[in-house]
XYZ file of N, CA and C in Angstrom:
522
model
N -2.428 57.830 28.034
C -3.409 56.999 27.158
C -2.478 55.814 26.791
N -1.511 56.217 26.534
C -0.481 54.579 26.325
C -0.054 53.893 27.502
N -0.097 54.690 28.671
C -0.012 53.864 30.002
C -0.699 52.739 30.354
N -2.096 52.835 30.208
C -2.866 52.216 30.504
C -2.859 50.651 29.898
N -2.599 50.833 28.333
C -2.667 49.370 27.947
C -1.144 48.491 28.337
N -0.198 49.629 28.568
C 1.090 48.826 29.082
C 1.034 48.182 30.072
N 0.244 48.859 31.472
C -0.142 48.475 32.669
C -1.007 47.458 32.602
N -1.790 47.135 31.608
C -2.447 45.931 31.664
C -1.945 45.150 31.193
N -0.927 44.820 30.254
C -0.290 43.984 29.521
C 0.627 43.585 30.647
N 1.544 44.379 31.298
C 2.130 44.096 32.372
C 1.671 43.193 33.398
N 0.620 43.548 33.708
C -0.198 42.763 34.991
C -0.808 41.616 34.386
N -1.058 41.200 33.234
C -1.283 40.109 32.437
C -0.358 39.245 32.348
N 1.226 39.819 32.173
C 2.359 38.876 32.181
C 2.727 38.373 33.451
N 2.471 39.224 34.547
C 2.840 38.856 35.964
C 1.921 37.925 36.555
N 0.732 38.095 36.097
C -0.408 36.984 36.617
C -0.169 35.655 35.840
N 0.236 35.660 34.635
C 0.635 34.450 33.809
C 1.861 33.689 34.130
N 2.836 34.592 34.785
C 4.075 34.023 35.293
C 3.658 33.399 36.464
N 2.922 34.097 37.672
C 2.599 33.875 38.829
C 1.917 32.093 38.743
N 0.837 32.393 37.748
C -0.097 31.055 37.659
C 0.901 29.943 37.042
N 2.061 29.930 36.128
C 2.749 29.101 35.885
C 3.749 28.639 36.926
N 4.217 29.400 37.639
C 5.124 29.214 38.706
C 4.540 28.247 39.812
N 3.379 28.548 40.252
C 2.644 27.827 41.278
C 2.124 26.397 40.569
N 1.878 26.290 39.286
C 1.359 24.826 38.730
C 2.477 24.008 38.493
N 2.397 22.905 38.867
C 3.270 21.857 38.685
C 2.956 21.124 37.110
N 3.668 20.706 36.273
C 3.395 20.723 35.279
C 3.929 18.979 35.347
N 2.629 17.981 34.901
C 2.743 16.896 35.145
C 3.260 16.435 33.564
N 4.269 15.186 33.827
C 4.816 14.488 32.734
C 3.879 13.277 32.141
N 2.796 14.022 31.419
C 1.558 13.181 30.907
C 2.253 12.128 29.315
N 2.850 12.916 28.947
C 3.420 11.950 27.626
C 4.994 12.413 27.752
N 5.588 11.151 27.563
C 6.941 10.941 27.464
C 7.332 11.387 25.918
N 8.357 12.126 25.600
C 8.860 12.459 24.386
C 9.579 11.545 23.555
N 9.921 10.438 24.061
C 10.768 9.456 23.535
C 9.761 8.153 22.864
N 8.491 8.286 23.360
C 7.535 7.180 23.025
C 7.337 7.157 21.738
N 7.058 5.888 20.901
C 6.218 5.918 19.553
C 5.163 6.600 19.631
N 4.743 7.172 18.441
C 3.058 7.721 18.341
C 2.485 6.809 17.000
N 1.337 6.250 17.439
C 0.394 5.575 16.450
C -0.792 6.329 16.300
N -1.277 6.519 14.857
C -2.652 6.750 14.676
C -3.604 6.111 13.525
N -4.881 5.840 13.728
C -5.594 5.218 12.846
C -5.881 6.231 11.759
N -5.690 5.640 10.506
C -5.497 6.563 9.451
C -6.833 6.019 8.265
N -8.073 5.193 8.881
C -9.011 4.767 8.209
C -9.849 5.604 7.442
N -10.052 6.948 8.186
C -10.697 7.819 7.282
C -10.009 8.468 5.947
N -8.641 8.984 6.124
C -7.761 9.399 5.180
C -7.787 8.431 3.901
N -7.418 7.129 4.455
C -7.294 6.171 3.334
C -8.482 5.664 2.703
N -9.652 6.079 3.033
C -11.026 5.669 2.583
C -11.111 6.974 1.270
N -10.887 8.095 1.910
C -10.841 9.219 0.801
C -9.872 8.948 -0.448
N -8.602 8.468 -0.140
C -7.762 8.430 -0.966
C -7.676 7.024 -1.926
N -8.400 5.970 -1.552
C -8.979 4.968 -2.058
C -10.324 5.210 -3.193
N -11.119 6.215 -2.694
C -12.060 6.420 -3.779
C -11.582 7.075 -4.954
N -10.336 7.735 -4.793
C -10.059 8.702 -6.031
C -8.943 7.514 -6.728
N -8.468 6.390 -6.169
C -7.516 5.679 -6.849
C -8.099 4.784 -8.179
N -9.309 4.240 -7.786
C -10.092 3.505 -8.662
C -10.194 4.300 -10.215
N -10.713 5.434 -10.015
C -11.118 6.064 -11.329
C -9.562 6.739 -12.033
N -8.534 6.795 -11.259
C -7.515 7.145 -11.663
C -6.639 6.036 -12.103
N -6.784 4.864 -11.636
C -6.355 3.459 -12.331
C -6.575 3.355 -13.490
N -8.235 3.583 -13.799
C -8.853 3.062 -14.717
C -8.739 4.132 -16.166
N -8.309 5.285 -15.637
C -7.992 6.529 -16.775
C -6.640 6.251 -17.153
N -5.597 5.903 -16.360
C -4.209 5.939 -16.482
C -3.542 4.543 -16.823
N -3.826 3.617 -15.937
C -3.520 2.405 -16.049
C -4.238 1.112 -16.891
N -5.256 1.230 -17.555
C -6.159 0.367 -18.162
C -6.434 0.985 -19.674
N -5.931 0.109 -20.684
C -5.107 -0.989 -20.829
C -3.872 -1.169 -20.214
N -2.890 -1.805 -19.895
C -1.601 -2.140 -19.531
C -1.265 -3.477 -19.784
N -0.065 -3.413 -20.708
C 0.769 -4.402 -21.042
C 1.432 -5.375 -19.767
N 1.161 -6.658 -19.961
C 1.557 -7.326 -18.782
C 2.894 -7.950 -19.498
N 3.837 -8.471 -18.476
C 5.041 -9.132 -19.130
C 4.703 -10.446 -19.429
N 5.436 -10.939 -20.282
C 5.423 -12.560 -20.508
C 6.151 -13.449 -19.668
N 5.278 -14.386 -19.373
C 5.789 -15.467 -18.555
C 6.137 -16.733 -19.246
N 7.546 -17.238 -18.904
C 7.756 -18.405 -19.902
C 8.358 -19.435 -18.798
N 7.894 -20.393 -18.543
C 8.571 -21.251 -17.626
C 8.484 -22.887 -18.308
N 9.603 -23.537 -18.040
C 9.835 -24.786 -18.695
C 10.276 -25.851 -17.687
N 10.251 -27.058 -18.063
C 10.987 -28.243 -17.287
C 11.716 -29.093 -18.461
N 12.745 -29.618 -17.515
C 13.275 -30.896 -18.276
C 13.527 -32.225 -17.168
N 13.214 -33.031 -17.693
C 13.503 -34.489 -16.775
C 13.819 -35.494 -17.353
N 14.841 -36.131 -16.822
C 15.459 -37.453 -17.659
C 15.384 -38.527 -16.552
N 14.598 -39.224 -16.476
C 14.356 -40.473 -15.312
C 15.326 -41.318 -15.836
N 15.370 -41.858 -16.800
C 15.923 -43.209 -17.158
C 17.135 -42.617 -18.554
N 16.241 -43.081 -19.687
C 17.119 -42.628 -21.167
C 16.279 -41.568 -21.949
N 14.917 -41.405 -21.709
C 14.490 -40.288 -22.465
C 14.240 -39.292 -21.628
N 14.676 -38.079 -22.225
C 14.420 -36.463 -21.610
C 13.011 -35.995 -21.967
N 12.260 -35.862 -20.660
C 10.949 -35.141 -21.081
C 11.152 -33.884 -20.774
N 10.692 -33.196 -21.626
C 10.529 -31.674 -21.681
C 9.100 -30.760 -21.761
N 9.086 -29.905 -21.017
C 7.796 -28.958 -21.545
C 7.988 -27.505 -21.393
N 6.962 -26.748 -21.536
C 7.074 -25.543 -21.443
C 5.752 -24.867 -21.443
N 5.538 -24.014 -20.878
C 4.129 -23.027 -20.517
C 4.646 -21.539 -20.982
N 4.067 -20.875 -21.844
C 4.338 -19.703 -22.100
C 2.781 -18.553 -22.613
N 3.139 -17.686 -21.272
C 2.134 -16.724 -21.366
C 2.526 -15.410 -22.192
N 1.943 -14.819 -23.204
C 2.585 -13.860 -23.799
C 1.507 -13.016 -24.289
N 1.894 -11.908 -24.683
C 0.628 -10.628 -25.199
C -0.464 -10.303 -24.121
N 0.141 -10.179 -22.911
C -1.016 -10.224 -21.510
C -1.113 -8.728 -21.372
N -2.439 -8.660 -21.199
C -3.117 -7.061 -21.537
C -3.971 -7.131 -20.155
N -3.787 -6.248 -19.145
C -4.960 -5.791 -17.781
C -5.736 -4.880 -18.466
N -6.944 -5.335 -18.655
C -7.949 -4.533 -19.135
C -9.109 -4.020 -18.109
N -9.521 -4.613 -17.037
C -10.582 -4.369 -16.276
C -9.886 -4.070 -14.876
N -10.576 -2.915 -14.183
C -10.887 -2.841 -12.756
C -11.749 -2.001 -12.409
N -12.549 -2.560 -11.515
C -13.830 -2.000 -10.969
C -13.586 -0.921 -9.849
N -13.204 -1.399 -8.884
C -13.168 -0.731 -7.659
C -11.776 -0.648 -6.750
N -11.320 0.167 -6.001
C -10.405 -0.296 -5.125
C -10.626 0.578 -3.597
N -10.806 -0.596 -2.749
C -11.390 0.067 -1.238
C -10.007 -0.418 -0.169
N -10.497 0.225 1.064
C -9.477 -0.243 2.320
C -9.904 -1.642 2.727
N -9.153 -2.445 3.123
C -9.639 -3.719 3.928
C -8.970 -3.782 5.102
N -9.583 -3.755 6.300
C -9.069 -3.728 7.601
C -8.603 -2.522 8.142
N -7.822 -2.375 8.894
C -7.546 -1.193 9.559
C -6.242 -0.410 8.960
N -5.971 0.666 8.639
C -5.131 1.553 8.110
C -4.095 2.192 9.357
N -3.026 1.633 9.455
C -2.197 2.363 10.907
C -0.965 2.842 10.520
N -0.730 3.865 11.323
C 0.493 4.584 10.953
C 1.510 4.748 12.534
N 2.492 4.102 12.489
C 3.325 4.105 13.861
C 4.544 5.146 13.607
N 4.783 6.050 14.408
C 6.344 6.942 14.081
C 7.116 6.542 15.470
N 8.296 6.405 14.872
C 9.545 5.990 15.825
C 10.567 6.427 15.573
N 11.445 6.850 16.115
C 12.837 7.368 15.697
C 13.246 7.452 14.099
N 12.389 8.642 13.902
C 12.554 9.123 12.646
C 11.922 7.934 11.502
N 11.331 7.024 11.889
C 10.809 5.785 10.900
C 9.410 6.087 10.887
N 8.548 6.298 9.893
C 7.133 6.089 9.881
C 6.637 5.043 9.098
N 5.910 3.963 9.678
C 5.702 2.886 9.449
C 3.822 2.964 9.066
N 3.676 2.591 7.684
C 2.467 2.511 7.271
C 2.237 1.186 7.042
N 0.743 0.630 7.298
C 0.111 -0.596 7.218
C -1.333 -0.466 6.623
N -1.430 -0.948 5.289
C -2.522 -0.880 5.069
C -3.002 -2.079 4.082
N -4.335 -2.417 4.174
C -4.841 -3.696 3.567
C -5.821 -3.024 2.131
N -5.800 -3.808 1.157
C -6.704 -3.055 0.351
C -7.358 -4.102 -0.453
N -8.532 -3.846 -0.995
C -9.335 -4.821 -1.628
C -9.803 -4.198 -3.469
N -9.369 -4.884 -4.291
C -9.449 -4.806 -5.812
C -10.659 -5.710 -6.147
N -11.635 -4.915 -6.797
C -12.576 -5.785 -7.127
C -12.846 -5.687 -8.602
N -13.230 -6.573 -9.169
C -13.301 -7.063 -10.765
C -11.908 -6.543 -11.038
N -11.288 -7.716 -11.272
C -10.004 -7.448 -12.132
C -9.836 -8.480 -13.102
N -9.681 -7.894 -14.261
C -9.682 -8.628 -15.433
C -8.308 -8.682 -16.304
N -7.748 -9.520 -16.770
C -6.922 -9.583 -17.833
C -6.519 -10.779 -18.629
N -6.002 -10.594 -19.882
C -6.140 -11.908 -20.716
C -4.260 -11.820 -21.366
N -4.200 -13.322 -21.661
C -2.995 -13.810 -22.168
C -3.165 -14.736 -23.460
N -2.255 -14.555 -23.917
C -2.324 -15.828 -25.132
C -1.189 -16.805 -24.209
N -1.495 -18.100 -24.523
C -0.889 -19.048 -24.045
C -0.641 -20.307 -25.061
N 0.857 -21.076 -24.415
C 1.025 -22.089 -25.349
C 1.346 -23.064 -24.247
N 0.932 -24.267 -24.163
C 1.580 -25.256 -23.165
C 1.859 -26.574 -24.107
N 3.173 -26.843 -23.904
C 3.720 -28.076 -24.785
C 4.668 -28.995 -23.960
N 4.308 -30.185 -24.006
C 4.928 -31.200 -23.377
C 5.547 -32.119 -24.472
N 6.461 -32.275 -24.738
C 7.413 -33.181 -25.780
C 7.118 -32.531 -26.860
N 6.911 -31.253 -27.089
C 6.508 -30.601 -28.459
C 4.984 -30.841 -28.922
N 4.412 -31.224 -27.944
C 2.743 -31.501 -27.957
C 2.153 -30.559 -27.187
N 1.090 -30.079 -27.738
C 0.046 -29.473 -26.804
C -0.644 -28.388 -27.232
N -1.751 -27.542 -26.619
C -2.443 -26.503 -27.090
C -1.882 -25.375 -27.223
N -2.584 -24.523 -27.700
C -2.206 -22.989 -27.595
C -3.358 -22.114 -27.696
N -3.562 -20.692 -27.266
C -4.736 -20.151 -27.523
C -4.848 -19.062 -26.711
N -5.942 -18.658 -26.202
C -5.752 -17.133 -25.333
C -6.573 -18.001 -23.969
N -6.687 -17.057 -22.784
C -7.108 -17.249 -21.698
C -7.523 -15.651 -21.158
N -8.824 -15.838 -20.854
C -9.242 -14.571 -20.328
C -10.080 -14.878 -19.047
N -9.164 -13.897 -17.972
C -9.266 -14.083 -16.273
C -10.021 -12.985 -15.838
N -11.110 -13.332 -15.168
C -11.611 -12.173 -14.354
C -11.868 -12.660 -12.888
N -11.165 -11.781 -12.049
C -10.898 -12.132 -10.685
C -12.024 -11.250 -9.901
N -12.979 -11.670 -9.169
C -13.870 -11.191 -8.608
C -13.351 -10.316 -7.430
N -12.626 -10.621 -6.619
C -11.962 -9.609 -5.608
C -10.455 -10.349 -5.148
N -9.680 -9.267 -5.156
C -8.503 -9.538 -4.827
C -7.975 -8.638 -3.486
N -7.683 -9.358 -2.279
C -7.489 -8.689 -1.202
C -5.885 -9.073 -0.669
N -5.381 -7.752 -0.169
C -3.902 -7.747 0.084
C -3.648 -6.885 0.935
N -2.348 -7.346 1.765
C -2.100 -6.098 2.950
C -0.459 -5.914 2.504
N -0.309 -4.642 3.063
C 0.858 -4.022 2.526
C 1.358 -3.012 3.573
N 2.647 -3.053 3.981
C 3.632 -2.356 5.014
C 4.628 -1.694 4.349
N 4.643 -0.408 4.369
C 5.586 0.431 4.114
C 6.383 1.236 5.070
N 7.771 1.492 5.099
C 8.755 2.320 6.177
C 9.139 3.316 5.231
N 8.807 4.763 5.691
C 9.329 5.996 5.396
C 10.492 6.359 6.069
N 11.786 6.623 5.918
C 12.618 7.235 6.641
C 12.603 8.735 6.702
N 12.145 9.258 7.574
C 11.874 10.552 7.627
C 13.104 11.542 7.450
N 14.413 10.902 7.575
C 15.493 11.904 7.688
C 15.967 12.147 6.207
N 15.999 11.139 5.326
C 16.306 10.962 3.976
C 15.015 10.844 3.161
N 13.987 10.815 3.585
C 12.687 10.091 2.903
C 12.690 9.119 1.789
N 13.540 8.128 2.206
C 13.347 7.017 1.504
C 12.368 6.100 1.888
N 11.646 5.400 1.004
C 10.589 4.941 1.078
C 10.721 3.341 0.605
N 10.489 2.375 1.545
C 10.648 0.809 1.441
C 9.368 0.113 1.705
N 9.099 -1.176 0.690
C 7.902 -1.870 0.787
C 8.675 -2.789 1.874
N 8.115 -2.903 2.951
C 8.656 -3.883 4.004
C 7.936 -5.376 3.821
N 6.538 -5.322 3.351
C 5.759 -6.569 3.097
C 4.571 -6.086 2.131
N 4.392 -7.375 1.346
C 2.981 -7.333 0.595
C 2.563 -8.732 0.640
N 1.433 -9.070 0.853
C 0.919 -10.170 0.810
C -0.426 -10.261 0.324
N -0.646 -10.956 -0.719
C -1.985 -11.157 -1.063
C -2.690 -12.181 -0.412
N -3.526 -11.905 0.085
C -4.254 -12.657 1.321
C -5.966 -13.298 0.840
N -6.599 -12.700 -0.177
C -7.439 -13.414 -0.869
C -7.435 -13.399 -2.165
N -7.593 -14.186 -3.325
C -7.555 -14.013 -4.661
C -8.898 -14.876 -5.183
N -9.881 -14.380 -5.289
C -11.198 -15.231 -5.802
C -12.051 -14.433 -6.124
């Protein structure tokens, strides 16, 4: 009873080896070439989750103060001025989506991810003070940006799992 299954297994192994011996394996894919993949579907699923997460965990968020000044002395009088943006609060984000193709390239233990994004209805407020020669207005500004589009590129070193932001560009703000 045990001999029949062993004989069938032996026959299957012999046929497999004979078939492999007579078949020439073509080198269709080189092992040292870079791999690329389109990640649009995956990024779409992630971006659907990012908008609500940002509304829950990031809004409202304090923004850093910005103070810029100048001083210029053409002849005898020194002209000076300053713009101060203080007490900034990021208060609105409607949705986040993918813009363009999301691509992934893997080569030599480096994973390069290129993603474009689109943020809709971005809102923040600042208190401002604009003075030239110690004269000028102060008040608050409420900013609503209809659409902000950006592109970003990250490099992930797969040997030690370091992540670098290679590029970040705002391509449209309006």
